[in-house]
Each structure stands twice: as C-alpha cells, then as structure tokens.
C-alpha cells in the first residue's frame, strides 16, 4: 500500500472511530466474515463487514455521502441489488431476517465525512426484484462466475454487461 493511501485510510478510520454515532458499531459486533449459500439454485458467497445486534452494517466509500447525492445514486450504482443479495444471504446463513440493514457511507476525500443510512422496505423490494431477475438470467444462460460462485463482485460485473 502506498504511503498516501495508508495515510488516507488511517484518517478515514480515525474519523469513524472518533464519531460517537459509530463508536458502538465500530467496537462491537462480529465481522468481517463470509456466508456461503445457494440462492435459487445458484451457489453464492457473501462477505459481511459487520453484524451488530443482529443488524447488517455495510461500509461503502463514495465521492459524496450527503443524502441528496448518495440516495439518488443508489439505483444507478446497483446498491439495491447488493442490499437484497446481502439480505438473502444473511437469511440463509443465520436462518432469520436481519434486525436492520445500515450502510455507512464515507467520503473518499478529506474531511472523510461519514453518514449512515437505514435501508428502507422499498429499497429492499426493488433490489429483491432485481436479484430474482439476475438469478434467473444466470441460470438460463448458465453464466459461470468465480468457479460457479456468485459473489458481490460478480453481481457488479453483471450490472455492467
């Protein structure tokens, strides 16, 4: 890792860990860890950054963490699909639905402003619809990813096609 990248990552971590709103999440829970499961006949793997009190916390960097920018760009960037994938994998891995799902978005440039968002039922519904369509596409076309394993990275690659 380059020196200036290390400095930026260290500064980003310091901003989050010094924020009262995120200290509990940052210092508690479990993660990161992986869940392997089958979704609609497709073998999948999902990485969870943090599970705190039964809630998923996913971390994302962004050029702008403000609600005006971040929320508006969720559909364009495939975030809803990602959320639905993680939600379903949590259910498979733990045998129950998560209590909540939060995204901790942090700006990539100083002052590295963080903002968290609770995932709405509407966002999850949109993402679930996208996920079902994508899983059907994978099965119908016999698309193979990562040695027959569908991952978040493979989902992102499908969105680009």
Coordinates of N, CA, C and O in Angstrom, one line a residue:
X1 N 0.9 -1.2 0.0 CA 0.0 0.0 0.0 C 0.9 1.2 0.0 O 1.9 1.3 0.7
X2 N 0.5 2.2 -0.8 CA 1.3 3.4 -0.9 C 1.1 4.3 0.3 O 0.1 4.2 1.0
X3 N 2.2 5.1 0.6 CA 2.1 5.9 1.8 C 0.9 6.8 1.9 O 0.3 6.9 2.9
X4 N 0.6 7.5 0.8 CA -0.5 8.4 0.9 C -1.8 7.7 1.0 O -2.8 8.2 1.6
X5 N -1.9 6.5 0.4 CA -3.1 5.7 0.6 C -3.3 5.2 2.0 O -4.4 5.3 2.6
X6 N -2.2 4.8 2.6 CA -2.2 4.4 4.0 C -2.6 5.6 4.9 O -3.4 5.4 5.8
X7 N -2.1 6.8 4.6 CA -2.5 8.0 5.4 C -4.0 8.2 5.3 O -4.6 8.6 6.3
X8 N -4.5 8.1 4.1 CA -5.9 8.4 3.9 C -6.8 7.4 4.6 O -7.8 7.7 5.3
X9 N -6.4 6.1 4.5 CA -7.2 5.0 5.2 C -7.1 5.2 6.7 O -8.2 5.1 7.4
X10 N -6.0 5.6 7.2 CA -5.8 5.8 8.6 C -6.7 7.0 9.1 O -7.4 6.9 10.1
X11 N -6.7 8.1 8.3 CA -7.5 9.2 8.6 C -9.0 8.9 8.6 O -9.8 9.4 9.4
X12 N -9.4 8.1 7.6 CA -10.8 7.7 7.4 C -11.2 6.9 8.6 O -12.3 7.1 9.2
X13 N -10.4 6.0 9.1 CA -10.7 5.1 10.2 C -10.8 6.0 11.5 O -11.7 5.8 12.3
X14 N -9.9 7.0 11.6 CA -10.0 7.9 12.8 C -11.3 8.7 12.8 O -11.8 8.9 13.9
X15 N -11.7 9.2 11.7 CA -13.0 9.9 11.6 C -14.1 9.1 12.1 O -14.9 9.5 12.9
X16 N -14.2 7.9 11.7 CA -15.3 7.0 12.1 C -15.2 6.6 13.6 O -16.2 6.7 14.3
X17 N -14.0 6.2 14.0 CA -13.8 5.7 15.4 C -14.0 6.8 16.4 O -14.3 6.6 17.5
X18 N -13.8 8.1 16.0 CA -14.0 9.2 16.9 C -15.4 9.8 16.9 O -15.7 10.6 17.7
X19 N -16.2 9.3 16.1 CA -17.6 9.7 16.0 C -18.5 9.0 16.9 O -18.6 7.7 16.8
X20 N -19.1 9.6 17.9 CA -20.0 9.0 18.9 C -21.1 8.1 18.2 O -21.4 7.1 18.8
X21 N -21.6 8.5 17.1 CA -22.6 7.8 16.4 C -22.2 6.4 16.0 O -23.0 5.5 15.8
X22 N -20.9 6.2 15.7 CA -20.4 5.0 15.1 C -19.5 4.2 16.1 O -19.1 3.1 15.7
X23 N -19.2 4.7 17.2 CA -18.3 4.0 18.2 C -18.9 2.7 18.6 O -18.1 1.7 18.6
X24 N -20.2 2.6 18.9 CA -20.8 1.3 19.3 C -20.6 0.3 18.1 O -20.2 -0.8 18.3
X25 N -21.0 0.7 16.9 CA -20.9 -0.2 15.8 C -19.5 -0.6 15.6 O -19.2 -1.8 15.3
X26 N -18.6 0.3 15.6 CA -17.2 0.1 15.3 C -16.5 -0.8 16.4 O -15.7 -1.7 16.0
X27 N -16.9 -0.7 17.6 CA -16.3 -1.5 18.7 C -17.0 -2.8 19.1 O -16.5 -3.5 19.9
X28 N -18.2 -3.1 18.5 CA -18.9 -4.2 18.9 C -19.3 -5.1 17.7 O -19.0 -4.7 16.5
X29 N -20.0 -6.1 17.9 CA -20.4 -7.0 16.8 C -19.4 -7.9 16.3 O -18.3 -8.1 16.9
X30 N -19.7 -8.5 15.2 CA -18.8 -9.5 14.6 C -18.5 -9.2 13.2 O -19.3 -8.6 12.5
X31 N -17.3 -9.5 12.7 CA -17.0 -9.4 11.3 C -15.6 -8.9 11.1 O -15.0 -8.5 12.0
X32 N -15.2 -9.0 9.9 CA -15.9 -9.5 8.7 C -15.9 -11.0 8.7 O -15.0 -11.6 9.2
X33 N -16.8 -11.5 7.9 CA -16.9 -13.0 7.7 C -17.7 -13.3 6.5 O -18.4 -12.4 5.9
X34 N -17.7 -14.5 6.0 CA -18.3 -14.9 4.8 C -19.5 -15.9 5.1 O -19.4 -16.7 6.0
X35 N -20.5 -15.8 4.2 CA -21.6 -16.8 4.2 C -21.6 -17.4 2.8 O -21.6 -16.7 1.8
X36 N -21.7 -18.8 2.8 CA -21.8 -19.5 1.6 C -23.2 -20.1 1.6 O -23.6 -20.8 2.5
X37 N -23.9 -19.9 0.5 CA -25.3 -20.5 0.4 C -25.8 -20.6 -1.0 O -25.2 -20.0 -1.9
X38 N -26.9 -21.3 -1.2 CA -27.5 -21.4 -2.5 C -28.7 -20.4 -2.6 O -29.5 -20.4 -1.7
X39 N -28.7 -19.6 -3.6 CA -29.9 -18.8 -3.9 C -30.5 -19.2 -5.2 O -29.9 -19.1 -6.3
X40 N -31.7 -19.7 -5.2 CA -32.4 -20.1 -6.4 C -31.6 -21.0 -7.2 O -31.6 -20.9 -8.5
X41 N -30.8 -21.9 -6.6 CA -30.0 -22.9 -7.3 C -28.7 -22.4 -7.8 O -27.9 -23.1 -8.4
X42 N -28.3 -21.2 -7.4 CA -27.0 -20.6 -7.7 C -26.1 -20.5 -6.5 O -26.5 -19.9 -5.5
X43 N -25.0 -21.2 -6.5 CA -24.1 -21.2 -5.3 C -23.5 -19.7 -5.2 O -23.1 -19.1 -6.2
X44 N -23.6 -19.2 -4.0 CA -23.2 -17.8 -3.7 C -22.3 -17.7 -2.5 O -22.3 -18.5 -1.6
X45 N -21.6 -16.6 -2.5 CA -20.7 -16.2 -1.4 C -20.9 -14.8 -1.1 O -20.9 -13.9 -2.0
X46 N -21.0 -14.4 0.2 CA -21.2 -13.0 0.6 C -20.4 -12.7 1.8 O -20.3 -13.4 2.7
X47 N -19.7 -11.5 1.7 CA -18.9 -11.0 2.8 C -19.7 -10.0 3.5 O -20.2 -9.0 2.9
X48 N -19.7 -10.2 4.8 CA -20.4 -9.2 5.7 C -19.3 -8.4 6.5 O -18.4 -9.1 7.1
X49 N -19.3 -7.1 6.4 CA -18.3 -6.3 7.1 C -18.5 -6.4 8.6 O -17.6 -6.6 9.3
X50 N -19.8 -6.2 9.0 CA -20.0 -6.1 10.4 C -21.5 -6.5 10.7 O -22.4 -6.0 10.0
X51 N -21.7 -7.3 11.7 CA -23.1 -7.6 12.2 C -23.1 -7.2 13.6 O -22.3 -7.7 14.5
X52 N -24.0 -6.3 13.9 CA -24.0 -5.7 15.3 C -25.5 -5.8 15.8 O -26.4 -5.3 15.1
X53 N -25.7 -6.5 16.9 CA -27.0 -6.7 17.4 C -28.0 -7.2 16.4 O -29.2 -6.8 16.4
X54 N -27.6 -8.1 15.6 CA -28.5 -8.7 14.5 C -28.7 -7.9 13.3 O -29.5 -8.2 12.5
X55 N -28.0 -6.7 13.2 CA -28.2 -5.8 12.1 C -26.9 -5.8 11.2 O -25.8 -5.9 11.7
X56 N -27.2 -5.8 9.9 CA -26.1 -5.7 9.0 C -25.6 -4.3 8.9 O -26.4 -3.3 8.8
X57 N -24.3 -4.1 9.0 CA -23.6 -2.8 8.7 C -22.7 -3.0 7.5 O -21.8 -3.8 7.6
X58 N -23.0 -2.3 6.4 CA -22.1 -2.4 5.3 C -21.4 -1.1 5.1 O -22.0 0.0 5.2
X59 N -20.1 -1.1 4.8 CA -19.3 0.1 4.6 C -19.1 0.4 3.1 O -18.7 -0.6 2.4
X60 N -19.3 1.6 2.7 CA -19.0 2.0 1.3 C -18.3 3.3 1.3 O -18.7 4.2 2.1
X61 N -17.4 3.5 0.4 CA -16.8 4.8 0.2 C -17.5 5.4 -1.0 O -18.1 4.7 -1.9
X62 N -17.5 6.8 -1.0 CA -18.3 7.5 -2.0 C -17.6 8.9 -2.2 O -16.9 9.3 -1.3
X63 N -17.9 9.5 -3.3 CA -17.4 10.8 -3.5 C -18.2 11.8 -2.8 O -17.7 12.9 -2.4
X64 N -19.5 11.5 -2.4 CA -20.3 12.4 -1.7 C -21.3 11.6 -0.8 O -22.1 10.8 -1.3
X65 N -21.2 11.7 0.5 CA -22.1 10.9 1.4 C -23.4 11.6 1.8 O -24.2 11.1 2.5
X66 N -23.6 12.8 1.2 CA -24.8 13.5 1.5 C -26.1 12.8 1.0 O -26.0 12.1 0.0
X67 N -27.2 12.9 1.7 CA -28.4 12.2 1.3 C -28.8 12.6 -0.2 O -29.3 11.7 -0.9
X68 N -28.6 13.8 -0.5 CA -29.0 14.3 -1.9 C -28.3 13.5 -3.0 O -28.9 13.1 -4.0
X69 N -27.0 13.3 -2.8 CA -26.2 12.5 -3.8 C -26.3 11.0 -3.6 O -26.6 10.3 -4.5
X70 N -26.0 10.5 -2.4 CA -25.9 9.1 -2.2 C -27.2 8.4 -2.4 O -27.2 7.4 -3.1
X71 N -28.3 8.8 -1.9 CA -29.6 8.1 -2.0 C -30.0 8.2 -3.5 O -30.5 7.2 -4.0
X72 N -29.8 9.3 -4.2 CA -30.2 9.4 -5.6 C -29.4 8.5 -6.5 O -29.9 8.0 -7.5
X73 N -28.2 8.1 -6.1 CA -27.4 7.3 -7.0 C -27.4 5.8 -6.6 O -26.7 5.0 -7.3
X74 N -28.2 5.4 -5.7 CA -28.3 4.0 -5.3 C -28.7 3.1 -6.4 O -28.2 2.0 -6.6
X75 N -29.7 3.5 -7.2 CA -30.2 2.7 -8.2 C -29.2 2.6 -9.4 O -28.9 1.5 -9.9
X76 N -28.6 3.7 -9.7 CA -27.7 3.7 -10.8 C -26.4 2.8 -10.6 O -25.9 2.2 -11.4
X77 N -26.0 2.8 -9.3 CA -24.8 2.1 -9.0 C -25.0 0.6 -8.5 O -24.1 -0.1 -8.1
X78 N -26.3 0.1 -8.6 CA -26.5 -1.2 -8.2 C -26.6 -1.5 -6.7 O -26.5 -2.7 -6.3
X79 N -26.7 -0.5 -5.9 CA -26.8 -0.7 -4.5 C -28.0 -1.5 -4.0 O -27.8 -2.4 -3.2
X80 N -29.1 -1.3 -4.6 CA -30.3 -2.0 -4.2 C -30.1 -3.5 -4.4 O -30.5 -4.3 -3.6
X81 N -29.6 -3.9 -5.5 CA -29.3 -5.3 -5.8 C -28.3 -5.9 -4.8 O -28.5 -7.0 -4.3
X82 N -27.3 -5.1 -4.5 CA -26.3 -5.6 -3.5 C -27.0 -5.8 -2.1 O -26.7 -6.8 -1.5
X83 N -27.8 -4.9 -1.7 CA -28.5 -5.0 -0.4 C -29.4 -6.2 -0.4 O -29.4 -6.9 0.6
X84 N -30.2 -6.4 -1.5 CA -31.0 -7.6 -1.5 C -30.2 -8.9 -1.4 O -30.6 -9.9 -0.8
X85 N -29.1 -8.9 -2.1 CA -28.2 -10.1 -2.1 C -27.7 -10.4 -0.7 O -27.8 -11.5 -0.2
X86 N -27.3 -9.3 0.0 CA -26.8 -9.5 1.3 C -27.9 -9.9 2.3 O -27.7 -10.7 3.2
X87 N -29.1 -9.3 2.1 CA -30.2 -9.6 3.0 C -30.6 -11.1 2.8 O -30.8 -11.8 3.8
X88 N -30.6 -11.6 1.6 CA -31.0 -13.0 1.4 C -29.9 -14.0 1.9 O -30.2 -15.0 2.4
X89 N -28.6 -13.6 1.7 CA -27.5 -14.4 2.2 C -27.5 -14.4 3.8 O -27.2 -15.4 4.4
X90 N -27.9 -13.3 4.4 CA -28.0 -13.3 5.9 C -29.1 -14.3 6.3 O -28.8 -15.1 7.2
X91 N -30.2 -14.3 5.6 CA -31.3 -15.2 6.0 C -30.9 -16.6 5.8 O -31.2 -17.5 6.7
X92 N -30.1 -16.9 4.7 CA -29.6 -18.3 4.5 C -28.6 -18.7 5.6 O -28.6 -19.8 6.1
X93 N -27.7 -17.8 5.9 CA -26.6 -18.1 6.9 C -27.1 -18.1 8.3 O -26.5 -18.9 9.1
X94 N -28.1 -17.3 8.7 CA -28.5 -17.3 10.1 C -29.9 -17.8 10.4 O -30.3 -17.9 11.5
X95 N -30.6 -18.1 9.3 CA -31.9 -18.7 9.5 C -33.0 -17.7 9.9 O -34.1 -18.1 10.4
X96 N -32.7 -16.5 9.8 CA -33.7 -15.4 10.2 C -33.3 -14.1 9.4 O -32.2 -14.0 8.9
X97 N -34.3 -13.2 9.4 CA -34.0 -11.9 8.8 C -33.2 -11.0 9.7 O -33.3 -11.2 10.9
X98 N -32.3 -10.2 9.1 CA -31.6 -9.2 10.0 C -32.6 -8.3 10.7 O -33.7 -8.0 10.2
X99 N -32.2 -7.8 11.8 CA -33.0 -6.8 12.5 C -33.1 -5.5 11.7 O -34.2 -4.9 11.6
X100 N -32.0 -5.0 11.1 CA -32.0 -3.9 10.2 C -30.8 -4.0 9.3 O -30.0 -4.9 9.4
X101 N -30.7 -3.1 8.4 CA -29.6 -3.1 7.4 C -29.2 -1.6 7.3 O -30.0 -0.7 6.9
X102 N -27.9 -1.3 7.6 CA -27.4 0.0 7.5 C -26.2 0.1 6.6 O -25.5 -0.8 6.5
X103 N -26.1 1.2 5.9 CA -24.9 1.5 5.1 C -24.2 2.6 5.8 O -24.8 3.6 6.1
X104 N -23.0 2.4 6.0 CA -22.1 3.5 6.5 C -21.3 4.0 5.3 O -20.4 3.3 4.8
X105 N -21.7 5.1 4.7 CA -21.1 5.7 3.6 C -20.1 6.8 4.1 O -20.4 7.6 4.9
X106 N -18.9 6.7 3.5 CA -17.8 7.7 3.9 C -17.2 8.3 2.6 O -16.8 7.5 1.7
X107 N -17.0 9.6 2.7 CA -16.4 10.3 1.6 C -14.9 9.9 1.4 O -14.2 9.7 2.4
X108 N -14.5 9.8 0.2 CA -13.1 9.4 -0.1 C -12.1 10.5 0.1 O -10.9 10.2 0.2
X109 N -12.5 11.7 0.1 CA -11.6 12.9 0.2 C -11.8 13.5 1.6 O -12.9 13.5 2.2
X110 N -10.7 14.1 2.1 CA -10.8 14.8 3.4 C -11.9 15.9 3.3 O -12.1 16.5 2.2
X111 N -12.7 16.0 4.3 CA -12.5 15.6 5.7 C -13.1 14.2 6.0 O -13.4 13.8 7.1
X112 N -13.4 13.4 4.9 CA -13.8 12.0 5.1 C -15.2 11.9 5.9 O -15.3 11.1 6.8
X113 N -16.1 12.7 5.5 CA -17.4 12.8 6.2 C -18.1 11.4 6.1 O -18.4 10.9 5.0
X114 N -18.5 10.8 7.2 CA -19.4 9.6 7.2 C -20.8 10.0 7.4 O -21.2 10.9 8.0
X115 N -21.7 9.1 6.8 CA -23.1 9.3 7.0 C -23.7 7.9 6.9 O -23.3 7.0 6.1
X116 N -24.7 7.5 7.8 CA -25.3 6.2 7.7 C -26.7 6.3 7.3 O -27.4 7.3 7.4
X117 N -27.1 5.2 6.6 CA -28.5 5.1 6.1 C -29.1 3.8 6.5 O -28.4 2.8 6.3
X118 N -30.3 3.9 6.9 CA -31.1 2.6 7.2 C -31.8 2.3 5.9 O -32.4 3.1 5.2
X119 N -31.7 1.0 5.5 CA -32.3 0.5 4.3 C -33.8 0.5 4.4 O -34.3 -0.1 5.4
X120 N -34.5 1.0 3.5 CA -36.0 1.1 3.5 C -36.6 -0.2 2.9 O -35.9 -0.9 2.2
X121 N -37.8 -0.5 3.3 CA -38.5 -1.6 2.7 C -38.6 -1.5 1.2 O -38.5 -2.5 0.5
X122 N -38.8 -0.3 0.7 CA -39.0 0.0 -0.7 C -37.7 -0.3 -1.4 O -37.7 -1.0 -2.5
X123 N -36.5 0.1 -0.9 CA -35.2 -0.2 -1.5 C -35.0 -1.7 -1.5 O -34.5 -2.3 -2.5
X124 N -35.4 -2.4 -0.5 CA -35.2 -3.9 -0.4 C -36.1 -4.6 -1.4 O -35.7 -5.5 -2.1
X125 N -37.3 -4.0 -1.6 CA -38.2 -4.6 -2.6 C -37.7 -4.4 -4.0 O -37.7 -5.4 -4.8
X126 N -37.2 -3.3 -4.3 CA -36.6 -3.0 -5.6 C -35.4 -4.0 -5.9 O -35.3 -4.6 -6.9
X127 N -34.5 -4.0 -4.9 CA -33.4 -4.9 -5.0 C -33.7 -6.4 -5.1 O -33.1 -7.1 -5.9
X128 N -34.7 -6.8 -4.4 CA -35.1 -8.2 -4.5 C -35.7 -8.6 -5.9 O -35.3 -9.6 -6.4
X129 N -36.4 -7.6 -6.4 CA -36.9 -7.8 -7.8 C -35.7 -7.9 -8.8 O -35.7 -8.8 -9.6
X130 N -34.7 -7.0 -8.6 CA -33.5 -7.1 -9.5 C -32.8 -8.4 -9.3 O -32.3 -9.0 -10.3
X131 N -32.6 -8.8 -8.0 CA -31.9 -10.0 -7.7 C -32.6 -11.3 -8.3 O -31.9 -12.1 -8.9
X132 N -33.9 -11.4 -8.2 CA -34.6 -12.5 -8.8 C -34.4 -12.6 -10.3 O -34.1 -13.6 -10.9
X133 N -34.5 -11.4 -11.0 CA -34.2 -11.4 -12.4 C -32.8 -11.8 -12.8 O -32.6 -12.5 -13.7
X134 N -31.9 -11.3 -12.0 CA -30.5 -11.6 -12.3 C -30.2 -13.1 -12.0 O -29.5 -13.8 -12.8
X135 N -30.7 -13.7 -11.0 CA -30.5 -15.1 -10.7 C -31.1 -16.0 -11.8 O -30.6 -17.0 -12.2
X136 N -32.3 -15.5 -12.3 CA -32.9 -16.2 -13.5 C -32.0 -16.2 -14.7 O -31.8 -17.2 -15.4
X137 N -31.4 -15.0 -14.9 CA -30.5 -14.8 -16.1 C -29.3 -15.7 -15.9 O -28.9 -16.4 -16.9
X138 N -28.8 -15.8 -14.8 CA -27.6 -16.6 -14.5 C -28.0 -18.1 -14.8 O -27.2 -18.8 -15.5
X139 N -29.1 -18.6 -14.3 CA -29.5 -20.0 -14.5 C -29.8 -20.2 -16.0 O -29.4 -21.3 -16.5
X140 N -30.5 -19.3 -16.6 CA -30.9 -19.6 -18.0 C -29.8 -19.6 -19.0 O -29.7 -20.3 -19.9
X141 N -28.8 -18.7 -18.7 CA -27.7 -18.6 -19.6 C -26.5 -19.4 -19.2 O -25.4 -19.4 -19.8
X142 N -26.6 -20.1 -18.1 CA -25.5 -20.9 -17.5 C -24.3 -20.1 -17.4 O -23.2 -20.5 -17.7
X143 N -24.4 -18.9 -16.9 CA -23.3 -18.0 -16.7 C -22.5 -18.5 -15.5 O -23.0 -18.8 -14.5
X144 N -21.2 -18.6 -15.6 CA -20.3 -19.1 -14.6 C -19.4 -17.9 -14.1 O -18.8 -17.2 -14.8
X145 N -19.4 -17.7 -12.8 CA -18.6 -16.7 -12.1 C -17.8 -17.3 -11.0 O -18.4 -18.1 -10.2
X146 N -16.6 -17.0 -10.9 CA -15.7 -17.4 -9.8 C -15.9 -18.8 -9.4 O -16.3 -19.1 -8.3
X147 N -15.7 -19.7 -10.4 CA -15.8 -21.1 -10.1 C -17.2 -21.5 -9.6 O -17.4 -22.1 -8.6
X148 N -18.2 -21.1 -10.4 CA -19.6 -21.4 -10.1 C -20.1 -20.7 -8.8 O -21.0 -21.2 -8.2
X149 N -19.4 -19.7 -8.4 CA -19.8 -19.0 -7.2 C -20.2 -17.6 -7.5 O -19.4 -16.8 -8.0
X150 N -21.4 -17.2 -7.2 CA -21.9 -15.8 -7.4 C -21.5 -15.0 -6.2 O -21.9 -15.3 -5.1
X151 N -20.7 -13.9 -6.4 CA -20.3 -13.0 -5.4 C -20.8 -11.6 -5.6 O -21.3 -11.3 -6.7
X152 N -20.5 -10.7 -4.7 CA -20.9 -9.3 -4.9 C -20.1 -8.7 -6.1 O -20.6 -7.9 -6.9
X153 N -18.9 -9.2 -6.2 CA -18.0 -8.7 -7.4 C -18.7 -9.2 -8.7 O -18.8 -8.4 -9.7
X154 N -19.1 -10.4 -8.7 CA -19.7 -10.9 -10.0 C -21.0 -10.2 -10.2 O -21.3 -9.9 -11.4
X155 N -21.8 -9.9 -9.2 CA -23.0 -9.1 -9.4 C -22.7 -7.8 -10.1 O -23.4 -7.3 -11.0
X156 N -21.6 -7.1 -9.6 CA -21.3 -5.8 -10.2 C -20.9 -6.0 -11.6 O -21.2 -5.1 -12.5
X157 N -20.2 -7.1 -12.0 CA -19.8 -7.3 -13.4 C -21.0 -7.5 -14.2 O -21.1 -7.1 -15.4
X158 N -22.0 -8.2 -13.7 CA -23.3 -8.4 -14.5 C -24.0 -7.1 -14.8 O -24.6 -6.9 -15.8
X159 N -23.9 -6.2 -13.8 CA -24.6 -4.9 -14.0 C -24.0 -4.1 -15.1 O -24.7 -3.4 -15.8
X160 N -22.7 -4.3 -15.3 CA -22.0 -3.5 -16.4 C -22.4 -4.1 -17.8 O -22.4 -3.4 -18.7
X161 N -22.7 -5.4 -17.9 CA -23.0 -6.0 -19.2 C -24.2 -5.5 -19.8 O -25.1 -5.1 -19.2

